[in-house]
């Protein structure tokens, strides 16, 4: 049937609860989760980008996994937060289709990135001597482009099936975002083709990507056990453990969500499961891959130390500019002496030098003396407490 028979122009998202107190509680909870998700995934992307030691295929794939998790959560969470506080819990028909498209596309991108990561570790552990030549930049770039293209095309195909459905009656979606299973229940037209397509596409893609992962680990584990160094085995098991943890959580929730035909019970249960894979998993992935990964922890420590050193230098320059701007009729010799002390990091000597200068100076107004001295004391105290190791 043709699309111009559709009457519904917007949908109502019923969300998680109708209780006002719980809505406020959920808003605070999921806002905190979303902020941690954004901070964690952005930090992972930036850390991998700025640290040269992490410019390897493994961390290249991990940065893209963080990017997909960030997009995945952003596609759902802001609208969910809006419905908690808004009396009008509606989403327009085009926005609903866009949300459906992004959700399906990003899910397929993520499952195949996880599969590519398993294949990368198979190459690194089972063929270490050939790894550098076989896993060249052009190869691992192609391996990351394919999931994006395939996910975009799959999302488009599934969204077109939804677009061809006719919605002419109820418009209340029993979910907190436009998910396919509850959306199908509202259609006035025959949903058989859409349901079969959803079941086959989800089942095939989840099964194929999971099969790639299982075959990779079928060869990885024996190769790890053949490593003579106990430290090397521990590092390999730790890396694989992070990946397997993420795979287990993600695939379990997706299989539970999509490999069942829509029903009232499955929609209610799926809503609870969806909370986990749309909010918790994107938040947990950066923690899983960073807390269990020694390279990431070392890189993060180095970057934080570098940042700490940078802030320390900036604070010294601020002190320098403060004093030089407040001096009146001082000669270049005094300026030069203070600059040398600042550049050498001798902030205590700078403080003593300027205190004595203030006390004996006849060229500075009294109010400037007190104000600037107070500012210097504050900067010095903050510097000693927070910046010195």
Short mmCIF file of C-alpha atoms in Angstrom, two decimals:
data_model
loop_
_atom_site.label_atom_id
_atom_site.label_comp_id
_atom_site.label_asym_id
_atom_site.label_seq_id
_atom_site.Cartn_x
_atom_site.Cartn_y
_atom_site.Cartn_z
CA UNK A 1 0.00 0.00 0.00
CA UNK A 2 1.20 3.50 -0.71
CA UNK A 3 2.78 5.74 1.87
CA UNK A 4 0.34 8.70 1.37
CA UNK A 5 -2.39 6.83 3.25
CA UNK A 6 -0.59 7.40 6.55
CA UNK A 7 -2.57 9.58 8.95
CA UNK A 8 -0.34 9.68 12.04
CA UNK A 9 2.08 12.64 11.96
CA UNK A 10 3.62 12.20 15.40
CA UNK A 11 4.02 9.56 18.07
CA UNK A 12 3.81 9.69 21.86
CA UNK A 13 6.66 8.05 23.75
CA UNK A 14 5.28 6.47 26.91
CA UNK A 15 8.77 6.21 28.37
CA UNK A 16 9.70 4.21 31.43
CA UNK A 17 7.15 5.40 34.00
CA UNK A 18 4.28 7.80 34.61
CA UNK A 19 5.27 8.49 38.22
CA UNK A 20 6.54 12.08 38.55
CA UNK A 21 8.94 11.28 41.40
CA UNK A 22 10.49 8.41 39.44
CA UNK A 23 10.73 10.57 36.32
CA UNK A 24 12.80 13.15 38.22
CA UNK A 25 14.96 10.41 39.72
CA UNK A 26 15.46 8.79 36.31
CA UNK A 27 16.31 12.16 34.76
CA UNK A 28 19.11 12.77 37.26
CA UNK A 29 20.35 9.18 36.97
CA UNK A 30 20.41 9.00 33.18
CA UNK A 31 21.81 12.52 32.86
CA UNK A 32 24.74 11.45 35.03
CA UNK A 33 25.15 8.26 32.99
CA UNK A 34 25.09 10.23 29.74
CA UNK A 35 27.66 12.74 30.99
CA UNK A 36 29.97 9.90 32.04
CA UNK A 37 29.40 8.24 28.64
CA UNK A 38 30.31 11.40 26.73
CA UNK A 39 33.32 12.14 28.91
CA UNK A 40 34.61 8.55 28.81
CA UNK A 41 34.27 7.99 25.07
CA UNK A 42 35.56 11.43 24.11
CA UNK A 43 38.54 10.95 26.44
CA UNK A 44 39.29 7.59 24.84
CA UNK A 45 39.12 9.07 21.32
CA UNK A 46 41.30 12.06 22.22
CA UNK A 47 43.82 9.95 24.15
CA UNK A 48 44.29 7.56 21.23
CA UNK A 49 44.58 10.48 18.81
CA UNK A 50 47.20 12.47 20.75
CA UNK A 51 49.34 9.59 22.02
CA UNK A 52 51.73 8.24 19.39
CA UNK A 53 52.19 4.90 21.19
CA UNK A 54 48.49 4.15 20.68
CA UNK A 55 48.61 4.67 16.90
CA UNK A 56 48.15 0.97 16.17
CA UNK A 57 45.32 -0.92 14.43
CA UNK A 58 44.01 -2.21 17.76
CA UNK A 59 43.53 1.26 19.23
CA UNK A 60 42.39 2.63 15.88
CA UNK A 61 39.45 0.20 16.03
CA UNK A 62 38.92 1.01 19.71
CA UNK A 63 38.63 4.73 18.95
CA UNK A 64 35.96 4.00 16.36
CA UNK A 65 34.13 1.78 18.85
CA UNK A 66 34.10 4.72 21.27
CA UNK A 67 32.81 7.00 18.51
CA UNK A 68 29.97 4.59 17.67
CA UNK A 69 29.09 4.21 21.37
CA UNK A 70 28.97 7.98 21.70
CA UNK A 71 26.67 8.32 18.69
CA UNK A 72 24.59 5.35 19.86
CA UNK A 73 23.92 6.91 23.25
CA UNK A 74 23.38 10.41 21.82
CA UNK A 75 20.75 9.07 19.41
CA UNK A 76 18.56 7.90 22.31
CA UNK A 77 19.43 9.53 25.64
CA UNK A 78 18.75 13.27 24.97
CA UNK A 79 15.22 12.52 23.77
CA UNK A 80 14.66 10.22 26.74
CA UNK A 81 15.80 12.96 29.13
CA UNK A 82 13.45 15.41 27.43
CA UNK A 83 10.44 13.12 27.95
CA UNK A 84 11.18 12.87 31.67
CA UNK A 85 10.68 16.61 32.16
CA UNK A 86 8.24 17.49 29.39
CA UNK A 87 4.46 17.18 29.50
CA UNK A 88 4.43 16.77 25.73
CA UNK A 89 6.23 13.47 25.17
CA UNK A 90 5.90 13.47 21.39
CA UNK A 91 8.24 12.78 18.51
CA UNK A 92 7.41 13.63 14.91
CA UNK A 93 7.05 10.90 12.29
CA UNK A 94 10.22 11.97 10.36
CA UNK A 95 12.24 12.22 13.60
CA UNK A 96 11.04 8.77 14.59
CA UNK A 97 12.21 7.32 11.27
CA UNK A 98 15.59 9.06 11.61
CA UNK A 99 16.01 7.66 15.12
CA UNK A 100 15.10 4.17 13.86
CA UNK A 101 17.59 4.49 11.01
CA UNK A 102 20.48 5.66 13.21
CA UNK A 103 19.77 3.01 15.80
CA UNK A 104 19.77 0.12 13.31
CA UNK A 105 22.79 1.46 11.42
CA UNK A 106 24.88 2.02 14.57
CA UNK A 107 24.02 -1.42 15.98
CA UNK A 108 25.30 -3.11 12.82
CA UNK A 109 28.39 -0.92 12.72
CA UNK A 110 29.20 -1.83 16.33
CA UNK A 111 28.75 -5.60 15.97
CA UNK A 112 31.09 -5.69 12.98
CA UNK A 113 33.66 -3.43 14.65
CA UNK A 114 33.70 -5.93 17.51
CA UNK A 115 34.21 -8.69 14.93
CA UNK A 116 37.02 -6.74 13.22
CA UNK A 117 38.73 -6.22 16.59
CA UNK A 118 38.66 -9.98 17.20
CA UNK A 119 40.16 -10.59 13.74
CA UNK A 120 42.86 -7.98 14.43
CA UNK A 121 43.86 -9.74 17.65
CA UNK A 122 43.92 -13.06 15.79
CA UNK A 123 46.38 -11.56 13.31
CA UNK A 124 48.49 -9.95 16.05
CA UNK A 125 48.72 -13.03 18.28
CA UNK A 126 48.72 -15.89 15.76
CA UNK A 127 50.84 -14.20 13.07
CA UNK A 128 53.02 -11.67 14.94
CA UNK A 129 55.86 -11.72 12.37
CA UNK A 130 53.55 -10.96 9.45
CA UNK A 131 51.22 -8.65 11.37
CA UNK A 132 52.95 -5.38 10.50
CA UNK A 133 52.96 -6.16 6.76
CA UNK A 134 49.49 -7.68 6.49
CA UNK A 135 47.72 -5.21 8.75
CA UNK A 136 48.88 -2.08 6.92
CA UNK A 137 47.15 1.27 7.18
CA UNK A 138 45.19 0.72 3.97
CA UNK A 139 44.02 -2.69 5.23
CA UNK A 140 42.78 -1.58 8.64
CA UNK A 141 41.23 1.56 7.15
CA UNK A 142 39.27 -0.65 4.74
CA UNK A 143 38.27 -2.93 7.62
CA UNK A 144 36.70 0.02 9.44
CA UNK A 145 35.04 1.54 6.36
CA UNK A 146 33.15 -1.65 5.50
CA UNK A 147 31.11 -1.77 8.77
CA UNK A 148 30.11 1.89 8.36
CA UNK A 149 28.95 1.40 4.77
CA UNK A 150 27.20 -1.89 5.51
CA UNK A 151 25.52 -0.48 8.62
CA UNK A 152 24.28 2.57 6.70
CA UNK A 153 22.80 0.42 3.92
CA UNK A 154 21.22 -2.05 6.35
CA UNK A 155 19.69 0.77 8.37
CA UNK A 156 18.31 2.31 5.18
CA UNK A 157 16.74 -0.96 4.06
CA UNK A 158 15.08 -1.63 7.42
CA UNK A 159 13.87 1.96 7.72
CA UNK A 160 12.28 1.75 4.27
CA UNK A 161 10.29 -1.28 5.43
CA UNK A 162 9.05 0.81 8.37
CA UNK A 163 8.34 3.75 6.06
CA UNK A 164 6.05 1.55 3.95
CA UNK A 165 3.89 0.68 6.95
CA UNK A 166 0.66 2.61 7.45
CA UNK A 167 -0.04 4.20 10.84
CA UNK A 168 -3.63 5.34 11.05
CA UNK A 169 -4.79 4.58 14.58
CA UNK A 170 -3.01 4.52 17.97
CA UNK A 171 0.17 6.58 18.14
CA UNK A 172 1.50 5.72 21.62
CA UNK A 173 4.84 3.93 21.46
CA UNK A 174 5.40 1.81 24.55
CA UNK A 175 9.08 2.69 24.74
CA UNK A 176 11.46 5.58 25.45
CA UNK A 177 12.66 5.79 21.82
CA UNK A 178 11.40 4.77 18.39
CA UNK A 179 12.26 1.07 18.46
CA UNK A 180 11.05 -1.27 15.75
CA UNK A 181 9.24 -3.91 17.87
CA UNK A 182 6.82 -1.52 19.66
CA UNK A 183 6.47 0.63 16.54
CA UNK A 184 5.35 -2.37 14.47
CA UNK A 185 2.53 -3.02 16.93
CA UNK A 186 0.95 0.34 15.98
CA UNK A 187 0.80 -0.28 12.22
CA UNK A 188 -2.59 -0.61 10.53
CA UNK A 189 -1.16 -2.44 7.52
CA UNK A 190 0.29 -5.92 7.25
CA UNK A 191 3.60 -6.13 9.12
CA UNK A 192 4.62 -9.64 8.06
CA UNK A 193 7.37 -8.53 5.64
CA UNK A 194 8.78 -6.06 8.16
CA UNK A 195 8.80 -8.61 10.97
CA UNK A 196 10.46 -11.28 8.84
CA UNK A 197 13.01 -8.77 7.55
CA UNK A 198 13.82 -7.59 11.07
CA UNK A 199 14.15 -11.14 12.34
CA UNK A 200 16.29 -12.37 9.42
CA UNK A 201 18.57 -9.32 9.21
CA UNK A 202 19.14 -9.16 12.96
CA UNK A 203 19.63 -12.92 13.25
CA UNK A 204 22.01 -13.22 10.29
CA UNK A 205 24.16 -10.22 11.16
CA UNK A 206 24.42 -11.02 14.84
CA UNK A 207 25.19 -14.67 14.06
CA UNK A 208 27.77 -13.91 11.34
CA UNK A 209 29.62 -11.30 13.39
CA UNK A 210 29.54 -13.54 16.48
CA UNK A 211 30.83 -16.46 14.39
CA UNK A 212 33.79 -14.35 13.24
CA UNK A 213 34.57 -13.57 16.88
CA UNK A 214 34.28 -17.19 18.01
CA UNK A 215 36.46 -18.51 15.16
CA UNK A 216 39.08 -15.85 15.91
CA UNK A 217 39.20 -16.82 19.58
CA UNK A 218 39.28 -20.51 18.66
CA UNK A 219 42.78 -19.80 17.28
CA UNK A 220 43.71 -17.02 19.72
CA UNK A 221 43.47 -18.99 22.98
CA UNK A 222 45.83 -21.82 21.95
CA UNK A 223 48.28 -19.22 20.62
CA UNK A 224 48.19 -17.38 23.97
CA UNK A 225 48.88 -20.60 25.87
CA UNK A 226 51.97 -21.14 23.71
CA UNK A 227 53.47 -17.80 24.80
CA UNK A 228 56.48 -18.59 27.00
CA UNK A 229 56.46 -15.36 28.98
CA UNK A 230 53.94 -15.31 31.83
CA UNK A 231 53.78 -11.51 31.53
CA UNK A 232 53.00 -11.82 27.83
CA UNK A 233 50.25 -14.36 28.48
CA UNK A 234 48.75 -12.16 31.19
CA UNK A 235 48.74 -9.12 28.92
CA UNK A 236 47.14 -11.07 26.06
CA UNK A 237 44.46 -12.57 28.33
CA UNK A 238 43.74 -9.14 29.80
CA UNK A 239 43.27 -7.60 26.36
CA UNK A 240 41.08 -10.44 25.16
CA UNK A 241 39.14 -10.40 28.41
CA UNK A 242 38.15 -6.76 27.87
CA UNK A 243 36.90 -7.53 24.39
CA UNK A 244 35.03 -10.67 25.44
CA UNK A 245 33.35 -8.80 28.29
CA UNK A 246 32.05 -6.13 25.89
CA UNK A 247 30.97 -8.77 23.35
CA UNK A 248 29.10 -10.85 25.93
CA UNK A 249 27.15 -7.90 27.33
CA UNK A 250 26.29 -6.42 23.94
CA UNK A 251 25.32 -9.60 22.12
CA UNK A 252 23.27 -11.02 24.99
CA UNK A 253 21.05 -7.94 25.15
CA UNK A 254 20.66 -7.72 21.35
CA UNK A 255 19.76 -11.38 20.93
CA UNK A 256 17.18 -11.01 23.69
CA UNK A 257 15.76 -7.87 22.10
CA UNK A 258 15.52 -8.70 18.39
CA UNK A 259 15.31 -12.47 17.97
CA UNK A 260 11.70 -12.60 19.16
CA UNK A 261 8.54 -11.64 17.33
CA UNK A 262 6.89 -8.51 18.76
CA UNK A 263 4.29 -9.09 21.48
CA UNK A 264 3.05 -7.14 24.47
CA UNK A 265 5.25 -9.13 26.84
CA UNK A 266 8.34 -8.95 24.64
CA UNK A 267 7.96 -5.17 24.25
CA UNK A 268 7.77 -4.67 28.04
CA UNK A 269 10.77 -6.90 28.65
CA UNK A 270 12.65 -5.36 25.74
CA UNK A 271 12.18 -1.91 27.21
CA UNK A 272 14.04 -2.93 30.34
CA UNK A 273 16.81 -4.57 28.32
CA UNK A 274 17.06 -1.54 26.03
CA UNK A 275 17.95 0.65 29.01
CA UNK A 276 21.04 -1.45 29.46
CA UNK A 277 22.38 -1.47 25.90
CA UNK A 278 21.48 2.14 25.06
CA UNK A 279 22.87 3.76 28.23
CA UNK A 280 24.94 1.34 30.32
CA UNK A 281 27.02 -0.37 27.62
CA UNK A 282 28.27 2.87 25.96
CA UNK A 283 29.24 4.07 29.44
CA UNK A 284 30.93 0.80 30.45
CA UNK A 285 32.98 0.17 27.28
CA UNK A 286 35.60 2.89 27.91
CA UNK A 287 35.98 1.64 31.49
CA UNK A 288 36.29 -2.00 30.38
CA UNK A 289 38.96 -1.22 27.78
CA UNK A 290 40.91 1.27 29.91
CA UNK A 291 40.91 -0.29 33.38
CA UNK A 292 42.05 -3.67 32.05
CA UNK A 293 44.55 -2.28 29.54
CA UNK A 294 48.01 -1.38 30.76
CA UNK A 295 48.92 0.57 27.61
CA UNK A 296 45.87 2.81 27.92
CA UNK A 297 46.47 3.39 31.63
CA UNK A 298 50.13 4.28 31.02
CA UNK A 299 49.22 6.62 28.17
CA UNK A 300 46.55 8.28 30.31
CA UNK A 301 49.05 8.75 33.14
CA UNK A 302 51.58 10.35 30.80
CA UNK A 303 49.01 12.70 29.29
CA UNK A 304 47.75 13.74 32.72
CA UNK A 305 51.33 14.42 33.86
CA UNK A 306 51.96 16.43 30.70
CA UNK A 307 48.75 18.39 31.33
CA UNK A 308 49.79 18.98 34.92
CA UNK A 309 53.15 20.33 33.76
CA UNK A 310 51.41 22.55 31.21
CA UNK A 311 49.07 24.02 33.86
CA UNK A 312 52.06 24.65 36.10
CA UNK A 313 53.83 26.61 33.37
CA UNK A 314 50.68 28.58 32.59
CA UNK A 315 50.31 29.52 36.25
CA UNK A 316 53.91 30.74 36.31
CA UNK A 317 53.33 32.88 33.23
CA UNK A 318 50.20 34.32 34.84
CA UNK A 319 52.23 35.28 37.91
CA UNK A 320 54.84 36.87 35.67
CA UNK A 321 52.29 38.93 33.77
CA UNK A 322 50.55 39.95 36.98
CA UNK A 323 53.71 41.39 38.53
CA UNK A 324 55.05 43.03 35.39
CA UNK A 325 51.71 44.72 34.74
CA UNK A 326 51.46 46.00 38.32
CA UNK A 327 54.98 47.43 38.51
CA UNK A 328 55.36 51.13 37.93
CA UNK A 329 58.64 52.85 37.15
CA UNK A 330 60.66 49.70 37.70
CA UNK A 331 63.88 49.21 35.82
CA UNK A 332 64.62 46.40 33.39
CA UNK A 333 67.07 44.86 35.83
CA UNK A 334 64.30 44.02 38.31
CA UNK A 335 62.11 42.66 35.53
CA UNK A 336 64.95 40.51 34.22
CA UNK A 337 65.75 39.13 37.65
CA UNK A 338 62.13 38.16 38.30
CA UNK A 339 61.73 36.61 34.83
CA UNK A 340 64.75 34.40 35.45
CA UNK A 341 63.32 33.17 38.75
CA UNK A 342 59.94 32.43 37.14
CA UNK A 343 61.40 30.56 34.19
CA UNK A 344 63.43 28.47 36.63
CA UNK A 345 60.24 27.55 38.47
CA UNK A 346 61.31 29.27 41.73
CA UNK A 347 57.89 30.56 42.69
CA UNK A 348 58.76 30.89 46.38
CA UNK A 349 61.67 33.18 45.55
CA UNK A 350 59.37 35.20 43.27
CA UNK A 351 56.95 35.62 46.15
CA UNK A 352 59.70 36.70 48.61
CA UNK A 353 61.27 39.02 46.05
CA UNK A 354 58.03 40.83 45.35
CA UNK A 355 56.99 40.96 48.98
CA UNK A 356 60.22 42.78 49.84
CA UNK A 357 59.84 44.99 46.81
CA UNK A 358 56.28 45.92 47.77
CA UNK A 359 57.34 46.67 51.33
CA UNK A 360 60.14 49.06 50.27
CA UNK A 361 58.72 50.48 47.03
CA UNK A 362 57.82 54.15 46.79
CA UNK A 363 56.58 53.87 43.21
CA UNK A 364 53.52 51.71 43.80
CA UNK A 365 50.24 52.94 45.21
CA UNK A 366 49.21 51.35 48.48
CA UNK A 367 46.02 49.76 47.13
CA UNK A 368 47.95 48.05 44.33
CA UNK A 369 50.35 46.67 46.89
CA UNK A 370 47.67 45.02 49.00
CA UNK A 371 45.54 43.78 46.08
CA UNK A 372 48.33 42.28 44.06
CA UNK A 373 49.96 40.75 47.13
CA UNK A 374 46.68 38.99 48.01
CA UNK A 375 46.38 37.66 44.47
CA UNK A 376 49.94 36.34 44.58
CA UNK A 377 49.38 34.65 47.92
CA UNK A 378 46.26 32.94 46.52
CA UNK A 379 48.05 31.77 43.38
CA UNK A 380 50.98 30.49 45.40
CA UNK A 381 48.78 28.51 47.81
CA UNK A 382 46.75 26.95 44.95
CA UNK A 383 49.97 26.16 43.12
CA UNK A 384 51.48 24.41 46.16
CA UNK A 385 48.37 22.37 46.93
CA UNK A 386 47.23 21.27 43.48
CA UNK A 387 50.15 21.46 41.08
CA UNK A 388 53.24 20.24 42.88
CA UNK A 389 53.50 16.43 43.05
#
